[in-house]
Tab-separated table of C-alpha atoms in Angstrom:
chain	number	residue	atom	x	y	z
A	1	UNK	CA	106.619	80.532	116.820
A	2	UNK	CA	106.051	81.137	113.525
A	3	UNK	CA	108.328	84.050	111.778
A	4	UNK	CA	107.182	85.627	109.257
A	5	UNK	CA	109.371	87.768	107.172
A	6	UNK	CA	108.733	90.515	104.214
A	7	UNK	CA	110.266	89.234	101.071
A	8	UNK	CA	111.778	92.270	98.520
A	9	UNK	CA	111.584	90.243	95.119
A	10	UNK	CA	112.205	91.088	91.121
A	11	UNK	CA	109.893	90.141	89.511
A	12	UNK	CA	111.322	89.542	85.566
A	13	UNK	CA	108.530	89.136	83.562
A	14	UNK	CA	107.260	92.618	84.995
A	15	UNK	CA	110.606	93.888	85.516
A	16	UNK	CA	109.442	95.582	88.938
A	17	UNK	CA	110.011	95.007	92.490
A	18	UNK	CA	107.342	93.765	94.835
A	19	UNK	CA	106.956	92.935	98.192
A	20	UNK	CA	105.009	90.044	100.189
A	21	UNK	CA	105.182	88.448	103.348
A	22	UNK	CA	105.849	85.046	104.026
A	23	UNK	CA	107.264	82.293	106.142
A	24	UNK	CA	109.808	80.873	103.309
A	25	UNK	CA	110.991	82.658	100.499
A	26	UNK	CA	108.476	82.885	97.459
A	27	UNK	CA	109.937	81.080	94.063
A	28	UNK	CA	107.785	82.809	92.004
A	29	UNK	CA	106.352	86.182	91.883
A	30	UNK	CA	102.925	87.103	94.149
A	31	UNK	CA	101.624	89.059	92.003
A	32	UNK	CA	101.511	86.218	89.477
A	33	UNK	CA	102.422	83.025	89.903
A	34	UNK	CA	103.103	82.748	86.294
A	35	UNK	CA	105.236	85.249	86.676
A	36	UNK	CA	109.498	84.447	86.643
A	37	UNK	CA	111.784	86.269	89.416
A	38	UNK	CA	115.028	86.524	89.909
A	39	UNK	CA	116.045	84.865	93.441
A	40	UNK	CA	119.330	86.686	93.765
A	41	UNK	CA	117.492	89.918	93.822
A	42	UNK	CA	115.300	88.763	96.654
A	43	UNK	CA	116.029	90.333	100.679
A	44	UNK	CA	114.305	90.666	103.605
A	45	UNK	CA	113.141	93.763	104.166
A	46	UNK	CA	111.314	93.373	107.297
A	47	UNK	CA	110.682	90.320	109.971
A	48	UNK	CA	108.013	89.646	112.613
A	49	UNK	CA	107.266	86.878	114.997
A	50	UNK	CA	103.776	85.705	115.279
A	51	UNK	CA	103.126	87.236	118.746
A	52	UNK	CA	103.692	90.547	117.032
A	53	UNK	CA	101.169	90.187	114.152
A	54	UNK	CA	97.651	90.975	115.705
A	55	UNK	CA	94.916	89.366	113.573
A	56	UNK	CA	91.907	90.286	116.099
A	57	UNK	CA	89.653	92.763	115.919
A	58	UNK	CA	88.341	91.813	112.853
A	59	UNK	CA	84.799	92.234	113.560
A	60	UNK	CA	82.315	93.822	115.938
A	61	UNK	CA	80.959	91.448	119.295
A	62	UNK	CA	78.045	91.139	117.128
A	63	UNK	CA	80.009	89.871	114.613
A	64	UNK	CA	79.579	92.393	112.112
A	65	UNK	CA	82.988	92.168	109.759
A	66	UNK	CA	85.258	95.507	110.313
A	67	UNK	CA	86.727	96.444	106.847
A	68	UNK	CA	88.962	99.177	106.204
A	69	UNK	CA	88.805	101.186	102.667
A	70	UNK	CA	91.689	102.248	101.101
A	71	UNK	CA	93.107	103.448	97.564
A	72	UNK	CA	96.553	101.980	98.192
A	73	UNK	CA	97.302	98.767	96.788
A	74	UNK	CA	99.067	95.760	98.502
A	75	UNK	CA	102.603	96.550	99.598
A	76	UNK	CA	102.631	100.450	98.919
A	77	UNK	CA	103.127	102.787	101.135
A	78	UNK	CA	101.709	106.413	101.413
A	79	UNK	CA	103.831	109.450	101.030
A	80	UNK	CA	103.294	112.828	100.564
A	81	UNK	CA	105.479	115.137	98.563
A	82	UNK	CA	105.702	118.305	96.595
A	83	UNK	CA	109.306	116.980	94.396
A	84	UNK	CA	110.054	114.492	92.275
A	85	UNK	CA	113.324	111.987	91.461
A	86	UNK	CA	116.533	112.724	90.446
A	87	UNK	CA	116.995	111.603	86.681
A	88	UNK	CA	120.430	110.366	87.480
A	89	UNK	CA	119.918	106.841	87.359
A	90	UNK	CA	116.104	104.637	87.638
A	91	UNK	CA	116.412	104.060	91.069
A	92	UNK	CA	116.800	107.463	92.509
A	93	UNK	CA	114.169	108.165	95.205
A	94	UNK	CA	113.708	112.367	95.715
A	95	UNK	CA	115.501	114.786	94.815
A	96	UNK	CA	114.008	115.838	91.624
A	97	UNK	CA	111.856	118.940	90.412
A	98	UNK	CA	110.225	121.040	92.802
A	99	UNK	CA	106.446	120.657	92.565
A	100	UNK	CA	105.880	124.307	92.036
A	101	UNK	CA	105.700	127.776	89.435
A	102	UNK	CA	106.367	131.262	90.580
A	103	UNK	CA	105.494	133.755	88.099
A	104	UNK	CA	107.200	137.447	88.164
A	105	UNK	CA	105.551	140.107	85.829
A	106	UNK	CA	107.040	139.627	82.974
A	107	UNK	CA	107.802	136.243	82.443
A	108	UNK	CA	106.105	134.427	80.156
A	109	UNK	CA	102.229	134.588	81.123
A	110	UNK	CA	101.865	130.518	80.548
A	111	UNK	CA	104.843	128.604	82.362
A	112	UNK	CA	104.921	125.092	82.991
A	113	UNK	CA	107.521	122.522	84.518
A	114	UNK	CA	108.017	118.545	84.632
A	115	UNK	CA	108.056	116.465	87.241
A	116	UNK	CA	109.913	113.498	86.641
A	117	UNK	CA	108.910	109.962	89.298
A	118	UNK	CA	110.877	106.902	88.777
A	119	UNK	CA	108.808	104.679	88.736
A	120	UNK	CA	110.206	100.982	86.591
A	121	UNK	CA	111.970	99.765	90.158
A	122	UNK	CA	109.678	101.609	92.605
A	123	UNK	CA	105.681	101.243	91.710
A	124	UNK	CA	103.629	104.509	91.891
A	125	UNK	CA	100.168	105.650	92.412
A	126	UNK	CA	99.017	108.858	92.210
A	127	UNK	CA	96.111	109.464	94.864
A	128	UNK	CA	94.898	113.154	95.459
A	129	UNK	CA	96.679	116.690	95.097
A	130	UNK	CA	96.690	120.058	96.998
A	131	UNK	CA	97.052	123.067	95.026
A	132	UNK	CA	98.289	126.122	97.233
A	133	UNK	CA	98.214	129.944	96.144
A	134	UNK	CA	100.135	133.046	97.119
A	135	UNK	CA	99.763	136.324	95.730
A	136	UNK	CA	96.653	137.633	94.083
A	137	UNK	CA	96.101	134.298	91.950
A	138	UNK	CA	92.113	134.547	91.995
A	139	UNK	CA	91.731	133.985	88.460
A	140	UNK	CA	94.484	132.455	87.400
A	141	UNK	CA	94.663	128.496	86.326
A	142	UNK	CA	96.855	125.276	86.700
A	143	UNK	CA	96.501	122.542	84.724
A	144	UNK	CA	98.633	119.075	85.404
A	145	UNK	CA	99.154	116.181	82.865
A	146	UNK	CA	100.350	113.021	82.131
A	147	UNK	CA	102.793	113.223	79.096
A	148	UNK	CA	105.448	111.087	77.685
A	149	UNK	CA	109.713	111.670	77.632
A	150	UNK	CA	110.435	111.868	74.200
A	151	UNK	CA	112.755	110.236	71.496
A	152	UNK	CA	115.113	112.846	69.872
A	153	UNK	CA	115.064	111.264	65.633
A	154	UNK	CA	115.916	112.765	62.302
A	155	UNK	CA	114.609	111.923	59.070
A	156	UNK	CA	115.885	109.007	57.311
A	157	UNK	CA	115.441	106.565	54.466
A	158	UNK	CA	114.893	102.611	54.248
A	159	UNK	CA	115.704	103.302	58.115
A	160	UNK	CA	113.916	100.434	61.088
A	161	UNK	CA	111.694	103.183	62.429
A	162	UNK	CA	108.050	105.151	61.379
A	163	UNK	CA	106.042	106.962	62.252
A	164	UNK	CA	102.358	106.824	63.075
A	165	UNK	CA	100.013	109.858	63.485
A	166	UNK	CA	103.122	112.315	63.748
A	167	UNK	CA	104.108	111.234	67.066
A	168	UNK	CA	104.624	106.824	67.739
A	169	UNK	CA	107.486	105.104	66.867
A	170	UNK	CA	106.285	102.242	64.906
A	171	UNK	CA	108.954	99.943	63.930
A	172	UNK	CA	109.906	99.127	60.243
A	173	UNK	CA	111.344	96.341	57.804
A	174	UNK	CA	114.055	98.635	56.625
A	175	UNK	CA	111.340	100.563	54.429
A	176	UNK	CA	111.585	103.319	57.833
A	177	UNK	CA	111.343	107.269	56.909
A	178	UNK	CA	113.055	108.160	60.878
A	179	UNK	CA	116.344	107.617	62.192
A	180	UNK	CA	116.795	107.150	65.842
A	181	UNK	CA	120.447	107.113	68.018
A	182	UNK	CA	120.199	103.937	69.787
A	183	UNK	CA	121.337	106.227	73.036
A	184	UNK	CA	118.281	108.180	71.902
A	185	UNK	CA	115.364	105.746	72.600
A	186	UNK	CA	113.568	106.631	75.185
A	187	UNK	CA	111.117	103.716	76.174
A	188	UNK	CA	107.625	104.430	77.888
A	189	UNK	CA	105.628	102.234	79.635
A	190	UNK	CA	102.414	101.328	79.707
A	191	UNK	CA	101.004	100.608	82.627
A	192	UNK	CA	98.499	97.943	83.238
A	193	UNK	CA	95.289	98.876	84.042
A	194	UNK	CA	93.824	99.022	87.522
A	195	UNK	CA	90.260	98.416	86.039
A	196	UNK	CA	90.902	95.612	83.525
A	197	UNK	CA	94.347	94.164	84.279
A	198	UNK	CA	95.592	94.668	80.775
A	199	UNK	CA	98.013	96.688	79.646
A	200	UNK	CA	97.902	98.938	76.407
A	201	UNK	CA	99.219	98.241	73.007
A	202	UNK	CA	102.865	98.437	72.924
A	203	UNK	CA	105.541	98.520	70.139
A	204	UNK	CA	108.426	97.543	71.846
A	205	UNK	CA	109.912	94.828	74.049
A	206	UNK	CA	112.808	95.714	76.345
A	207	UNK	CA	115.334	93.742	79.296
A	208	UNK	CA	116.235	95.971	82.189
A	209	UNK	CA	118.809	95.791	84.230
A	210	UNK	CA	117.803	97.007	88.331
A	211	UNK	CA	121.579	97.040	89.098
A	212	UNK	CA	122.765	98.984	86.081
A	213	UNK	CA	119.586	101.342	85.354
A	214	UNK	CA	119.718	100.450	81.882
A	215	UNK	CA	117.817	98.606	79.006
A	216	UNK	CA	119.106	96.053	76.332
A	217	UNK	CA	117.662	93.946	74.148
A	218	UNK	CA	115.110	96.435	72.751
A	219	UNK	CA	113.552	94.726	70.474
A	220	UNK	CA	109.780	95.324	68.076
A	221	UNK	CA	107.070	93.860	68.901
A	222	UNK	CA	104.685	93.406	65.754
A	223	UNK	CA	101.713	92.271	67.335
A	224	UNK	CA	101.428	95.383	69.553
A	225	UNK	CA	101.407	93.788	72.592
A	226	UNK	CA	105.078	94.859	73.635
A	227	UNK	CA	105.546	96.497	76.760
A	228	UNK	CA	106.679	100.174	75.943
A	229	UNK	CA	106.276	102.739	73.425
A	230	UNK	CA	108.651	105.418	72.105
A	231	UNK	CA	107.372	108.778	71.442
A	232	UNK	CA	108.630	111.648	69.098
A	233	UNK	CA	106.334	114.868	70.666
A	234	UNK	CA	104.443	114.866	73.418
A	235	UNK	CA	101.059	114.143	73.882
A	236	UNK	CA	98.676	114.397	76.865
A	237	UNK	CA	98.224	110.490	78.148
A	238	UNK	CA	96.393	111.879	80.910
A	239	UNK	CA	94.805	114.978	82.690
A	240	UNK	CA	94.777	115.042	86.482
A	241	UNK	CA	93.906	118.847	86.488
A	242	UNK	CA	91.944	120.610	83.866
A	243	UNK	CA	92.624	124.616	83.623
A	244	UNK	CA	91.947	124.671	87.516
A	245	UNK	CA	91.150	128.054	88.104
A	246	UNK	CA	92.567	129.380	91.394
A	247	UNK	CA	90.008	130.921	94.075
A	248	UNK	CA	93.320	133.281	95.540
A	249	UNK	CA	95.647	132.512	98.372
A	250	UNK	CA	94.323	129.370	99.883
A	251	UNK	CA	94.785	125.470	99.110
A	252	UNK	CA	92.431	123.258	97.111
A	253	UNK	CA	92.239	119.816	97.805
A	254	UNK	CA	91.123	117.614	94.873
A	255	UNK	CA	90.052	115.005	96.353
A	256	UNK	CA	89.587	111.128	94.898
A	257	UNK	CA	88.598	107.920	95.549
A	258	UNK	CA	91.272	105.899	93.230
A	259	UNK	CA	94.618	106.049	92.296
A	260	UNK	CA	96.371	105.928	89.002
A	261	UNK	CA	99.455	104.005	88.176
A	262	UNK	CA	102.468	105.735	86.523
A	263	UNK	CA	104.412	103.852	84.015
A	264	UNK	CA	108.224	104.236	83.561
A	265	UNK	CA	108.897	107.307	81.438
A	266	UNK	CA	105.742	108.977	81.429
A	267	UNK	CA	106.100	112.521	83.428
A	268	UNK	CA	104.334	115.209	84.858
A	269	UNK	CA	103.255	118.362	83.067
A	270	UNK	CA	102.779	121.665	85.755
A	271	UNK	CA	100.954	124.104	83.902
A	272	UNK	CA	100.112	127.355	85.158
A	273	UNK	CA	98.424	130.380	83.139
A	274	UNK	CA	98.382	134.232	84.559
A	275	UNK	CA	95.072	135.525	83.612
A	276	UNK	CA	94.193	139.087	82.774
A	277	UNK	CA	97.089	141.965	83.707
A	278	UNK	CA	100.587	140.388	84.881
A	279	UNK	CA	100.732	140.102	88.521
A	280	UNK	CA	102.901	138.160	90.542
A	281	UNK	CA	101.742	134.706	92.127
A	282	UNK	CA	102.692	131.336	92.725
A	283	UNK	CA	101.181	128.130	92.596
A	284	UNK	CA	102.457	124.924	94.261
A	285	UNK	CA	101.340	121.332	94.348
A	286	UNK	CA	101.535	118.321	96.758
A	287	UNK	CA	100.782	115.137	95.339
A	288	UNK	CA	99.537	112.266	97.613
A	289	UNK	CA	100.965	108.958	96.116
A	290	UNK	CA	101.376	104.954	97.376
A	291	UNK	CA	104.941	104.276	96.801
A	292	UNK	CA	106.640	100.742	96.991
A	293	UNK	CA	109.595	102.650	98.357
A	294	UNK	CA	109.053	106.254	100.082
A	295	UNK	CA	113.298	106.173	101.294
A	296	UNK	CA	115.601	108.000	99.530
A	297	UNK	CA	118.884	105.978	99.704
């Protein structure tokens, strides 16, 4: 009887965990055979015997193939949540910011909260969302953006950092105009496109240690083929819902057939706008996500 193991593997090239079913322990990344892995971090997370694996019913009696359509990437799990991840370290799951805006008369007419999700050790895709409004919220609006965490900086002379477009940190060979302390550098991962399989331009490379949850060897990539960028101001990287008009105390389903991957350091900005005369109201959001790990340790 054949035994199949689900292995959790650290891909050193992509600096992420991936999972794969196999009889023998993999020696390369299952997502890309050219990627290297750290064998010391490989663990078995599930084991099944051949008799437990049901591979029947793949076709009807007349030979028609049965197909299951899903937005869930391989080895990921579907989860519903109204919370982000704790920012104590990049390996945390859940325990973060509540996905809700509560407006009371006298508050700012536009309010926002940030939802952070740890994705460098826990690959995460956003699939769908549900917005629930309470109170006389007809005509009020809700917006959901993806934005980067920002890097603090000061002006400087002859430094190793410059700015492109006033927002993007680029390398400078001793002739830069901004100064950034090492501990203030915030790396933002450019995720691989689900359409092209390619990563967007990145100006920086770095090594990530999943044991200490820290980066090291942060270095410029002058060919713009790095994995990371740094931003000094908040820019909109993706709009999931743009000034969505609420229709009263109900729930709106924001349906989609595809999924969007979140890179490390990319956070969700949830904005509520009070329309008309000031009044009490609230709006919360529930996300459908696909994640490698959905269990808080």
